[in-house]
Structures are given as structure tokens and as C-alpha cells.
């Protein structure tokens, strides 16, 4: 049931609020496609005249739809391989320093293969201007793994600082979070109620004459 129930519940969360676009990771594309199919099938059976009853959402993928975790697998708190906004610079630095690199590169003077290195992937995100240089340095053993990690850390921490600072600012004022959630919930309930009314009417579950 989990394979069916979870995606269907996810679909309900999306179509209930008339979402036109959904920002997701690459691994979530199959789930969104099921949402799109559910919306299309519903519209096929219960179309209100020429208009669709449910909005068929589109995916929004970033330029980097998949970010690997510290061990090269998908980043996940369940795998304990994630980099968190709540962490400080010291903790994030420690995590980067143990991040998986090319396992075939045993000694400092061994040439490496950046394509087998998780750290090298982060140059796409935070230091694309250095990627070619790092690629050459790794393959020729001119650049060691420790130096490579330190270099990307110097780009990663400043890039993430504004997000971490904003999170800390909000966490220090829980009343503001409550106000934001309340305002959002009020708005969401209004949209959801209108969607349910439209769905019920298209299915003949409410009277048009009351």
C-alpha cells in the first residue's frame, strides 16, 4: 500500500492547492508524473465543460537536480550523510574533510579520477570557475584531496552563510514562525475549499440548486 498510498497522498497535497509548478529533485520525477496522471485521468472523466477541474503540474528542476551526500549516495538525513543549514561552520568543515573522494587514490602522489570523487561534484555548485583547474590537478596529482576539500570549503561556507543566518534569525523568534504558518494555513484552506467544491460539483456530489 505504501507504494500507492504515499504517492497518491502526495498528489492530493499538490492538486488541492492548484499548484502549476513543483520544485523537486530528480528522484521525485516519478512521483510527480503519477500526480500528473491522476490529474489528467480525473479531468478526462469529470471535465467541467472545456475547463480542467484539476491543474496538471509541471516539474521545476534546478541546474543541479541531484546533490550527493558525504558518502556519494543521495543526500539524506536517514543516511546521516547530509549538510544541514542548522550546522555551524566548524561542523560543516569537519563533514567536508571526511567526504568521500576517489577510493583508488591511496597516496597523495597517486593520480586521481575526479569523476569518482564526491567532492568534485560540489565544484559544479559552488566553484564552476575552478572545475577545469581542479580536474587537471587531480588527474596529475598536483592537487591533493585535502587541499581540494579546503578549497571548496572556502567557497561553500560563504555561499551558505545567508541561508544559515536567516534560519537562525527565524529560530530566535518563534512567534514570527507561528504567524507565518497561521497566515499560510488560512490562505491554503481557502484555496483547498474552492478546489473541493469544484471537484464535488464536477462529480455530481453537490446540488447545483441549493
Coordinates of C-alpha atoms in Angstrom, one line a residue:
X1 CA 0.0 0.0 0.0
X2 CA 2.9 2.3 0.7
X3 CA 4.0 2.3 -2.9
X4 CA 0.5 3.5 -3.9
X5 CA -0.8 5.4 -0.8
X6 CA 2.2 7.7 -0.4
X7 CA 2.3 9.0 -4.0
X8 CA -1.5 9.4 -4.0
X9 CA -1.4 11.4 -0.8
X10 CA 1.5 13.5 -2.3
X11 CA -0.7 14.0 -5.4
X12 CA -3.6 15.3 -3.2
X13 CA -1.2 17.7 -1.5
X14 CA -0.3 19.2 -4.8
X15 CA -3.6 19.3 -6.8
X16 CA -5.6 20.5 -3.8
X17 CA -3.8 23.9 -4.0
X18 CA -3.8 24.2 -7.8
X19 CA 0.0 24.0 -8.0
X20 CA 1.1 24.8 -11.5
X21 CA 4.8 24.0 -10.9
X22 CA 6.5 21.9 -8.2
X23 CA 10.2 22.3 -7.4
X24 CA 11.6 18.8 -6.9
X25 CA 14.7 16.7 -7.1
X26 CA 15.4 14.4 -10.0
X27 CA 14.4 11.3 -7.9
X28 CA 10.9 12.7 -7.3
X29 CA 10.1 12.9 -11.0
X30 CA 8.3 9.5 -11.0
X31 CA 6.1 10.7 -8.1
X32 CA 5.2 13.9 -9.8
X33 CA 4.4 12.0 -13.0
X34 CA 1.9 9.9 -11.0
X35 CA 0.4 13.1 -9.7
X36 CA 0.1 14.4 -13.3
X37 CA -1.5 11.2 -14.4
X38 CA -4.1 11.3 -11.6
X39 CA -5.0 14.8 -12.5
X40 CA -5.2 14.0 -16.2
X41 CA -7.4 11.0 -15.6
X42 CA -9.7 12.9 -13.3
X43 CA -10.1 15.7 -15.8
X44 CA -10.8 13.1 -18.5
X45 CA -13.7 11.7 -16.5
X46 CA -15.0 14.8 -14.8
X47 CA -14.1 17.7 -17.1
X48 CA -16.3 20.8 -16.4
X49 CA -17.1 21.8 -19.9
X50 CA -14.0 22.9 -21.7
X51 CA -12.1 23.6 -18.5
X52 CA -10.0 21.2 -16.4
X53 CA -11.1 20.6 -12.9
X54 CA -7.6 19.8 -11.6
X55 CA -4.4 21.6 -12.6
X56 CA -1.8 19.3 -14.1
X57 CA 1.5 20.5 -12.5
X58 CA 4.9 20.8 -14.2
X59 CA 8.2 20.0 -12.6
X60 CA 10.8 22.6 -11.8
X61 CA 14.4 21.1 -11.7
X62 CA 17.4 23.3 -10.9
X63 CA 20.5 23.1 -12.9
X64 CA 21.7 20.6 -10.4
X65 CA 18.7 18.4 -9.6
X66 CA 20.7 15.8 -7.6
X67 CA 23.2 16.6 -4.8
X68 CA 25.2 13.7 -3.4
X69 CA 25.7 13.2 0.3
X70 CA 29.0 12.9 2.1
X71 CA 29.3 9.2 1.1
X72 CA 28.3 9.7 -2.6
X73 CA 24.8 8.4 -2.1
X74 CA 21.7 10.5 -2.3
X75 CA 21.9 13.2 0.4
X76 CA 19.5 12.2 3.3
X77 CA 19.2 12.6 7.0
X78 CA 18.3 8.9 7.2
X79 CA 21.8 8.1 5.8
X80 CA 23.4 10.6 8.1
X81 CA 25.3 12.0 5.1
X82 CA 23.7 15.4 4.9
X83 CA 24.9 19.0 5.2
X84 CA 22.4 21.0 7.3
X85 CA 21.6 24.7 7.4
X86 CA 21.4 24.4 11.2
X87 CA 25.1 23.4 11.5
X88 CA 27.9 25.9 12.1
X89 CA 31.0 26.4 10.0
X90 CA 33.1 24.1 12.2
X91 CA 30.7 21.2 11.9
X92 CA 30.3 21.6 8.1
X93 CA 34.1 21.8 7.7
X94 CA 34.5 18.6 9.6
X95 CA 32.0 16.9 7.4
X96 CA 33.6 18.1 4.2
X97 CA 37.0 16.8 5.4
X98 CA 35.7 13.3 5.7
X99 CA 33.7 13.4 2.4
X100 CA 34.3 10.5 0.1
X101 CA 36.9 11.0 -2.6
X102 CA 38.3 8.7 -5.3
X103 CA 38.9 5.4 -3.4
X104 CA 41.5 4.3 -5.9
X105 CA 43.7 7.3 -5.0
X106 CA 45.5 5.8 -2.0
X107 CA 48.6 8.0 -1.6
X108 CA 49.0 11.8 -2.1
X109 CA 51.1 11.3 -5.2
X110 CA 48.7 8.9 -6.9
X111 CA 46.8 10.5 -9.8
X112 CA 43.0 10.6 -9.2
X113 CA 39.9 10.5 -11.2
X114 CA 37.5 13.4 -10.4
X115 CA 34.6 11.6 -11.9
X116 CA 34.8 9.2 -9.0
X117 CA 35.0 11.9 -6.4
X118 CA 32.0 13.3 -4.4
X119 CA 33.9 16.5 -3.5
X120 CA 34.5 17.3 -7.2
X121 CA 30.7 17.3 -7.7
X122 CA 30.4 20.3 -5.4
X123 CA 32.6 22.4 -7.7
X124 CA 29.7 22.3 -10.1
X125 CA 27.6 24.1 -7.5
X126 CA 30.0 26.4 -5.7
X127 CA 33.1 26.9 -7.8
X128 CA 32.5 26.2 -11.5
X129 CA 35.3 28.6 -12.4
X130 CA 37.8 26.3 -10.7
X131 CA 36.5 23.0 -12.0
X132 CA 38.9 22.7 -15.0
X133 CA 41.9 23.5 -12.9
X134 CA 40.9 21.0 -10.2
X135 CA 40.2 18.4 -12.8
X136 CA 43.7 18.8 -14.2
X137 CA 45.3 19.0 -10.8
X138 CA 43.6 15.9 -9.5
X139 CA 44.5 13.7 -12.6
X140 CA 48.1 14.8 -12.4
X141 CA 48.4 14.5 -8.6
X142 CA 49.4 18.2 -8.4
X143 CA 46.4 18.8 -6.2
X144 CA 45.8 16.6 -3.1
X145 CA 42.4 15.6 -1.7
X146 CA 42.9 17.7 1.4
X147 CA 43.7 20.8 -0.5
X148 CA 40.8 20.2 -2.8
X149 CA 38.4 19.9 0.1
X150 CA 39.8 23.1 1.7
X151 CA 39.4 25.0 -1.5
X152 CA 35.7 24.0 -1.9
X153 CA 35.0 24.7 1.7
X154 CA 36.2 28.3 1.2
X155 CA 33.5 28.7 -1.4
X156 CA 30.8 26.6 0.3
X157 CA 30.7 28.3 3.6
X158 CA 30.2 31.9 2.3
X159 CA 27.6 30.7 -0.1
X160 CA 25.6 29.0 2.6
X161 CA 26.0 31.7 5.2
X162 CA 23.0 33.9 4.2
X163 CA 20.7 30.9 4.5
X164 CA 22.1 29.8 7.8
X165 CA 21.8 33.3 9.2
X166 CA 18.2 33.7 8.1
X167 CA 17.3 30.3 9.6
X168 CA 18.9 31.4 12.9
X169 CA 17.1 34.7 12.8
X170 CA 13.7 33.0 12.4
X171 CA 14.5 30.3 15.0
X172 CA 15.2 33.1 17.6
X173 CA 11.7 34.5 17.0
X174 CA 9.3 31.5 17.2
X175 CA 6.3 33.8 17.4
X176 CA 7.0 35.0 13.8
X177 CA 7.1 31.4 12.6
X178 CA 3.7 30.9 14.2
X179 CA 2.3 34.0 12.5
X180 CA 3.7 32.9 9.1
X181 CA 2.3 29.4 9.5
X182 CA -1.1 30.7 10.6
X183 CA -1.4 33.1 7.6
X184 CA -0.3 30.4 5.2
X185 CA -2.8 27.9 6.6
X186 CA -5.6 30.4 6.4
X187 CA -4.8 31.1 2.7
X188 CA -4.4 27.4 2.0
X189 CA -7.7 26.5 3.5
X190 CA -9.5 29.0 1.2
X191 CA -7.8 27.6 -1.9
X192 CA -8.4 24.0 -0.8
X193 CA -12.1 24.7 -0.1
X194 CA -12.6 26.1 -3.5
X195 CA -10.9 23.1 -5.1
X196 CA -13.0 20.6 -3.2
X197 CA -16.2 22.5 -4.1
X198 CA -15.2 22.3 -7.8
X199 CA -14.3 18.6 -7.6
X200 CA -17.5 17.7 -5.8
X201 CA -19.6 19.6 -8.3
X202 CA -17.9 18.1 -11.3
X203 CA -18.6 14.6 -9.8
X204 CA -22.2 15.4 -9.1
X205 CA -21.7 15.2 -5.3
X206 CA -23.3 18.6 -4.6
X207 CA -26.6 20.1 -5.7
X208 CA -26.4 23.0 -8.1
X209 CA -29.8 24.2 -6.9
X210 CA -29.2 24.7 -3.2

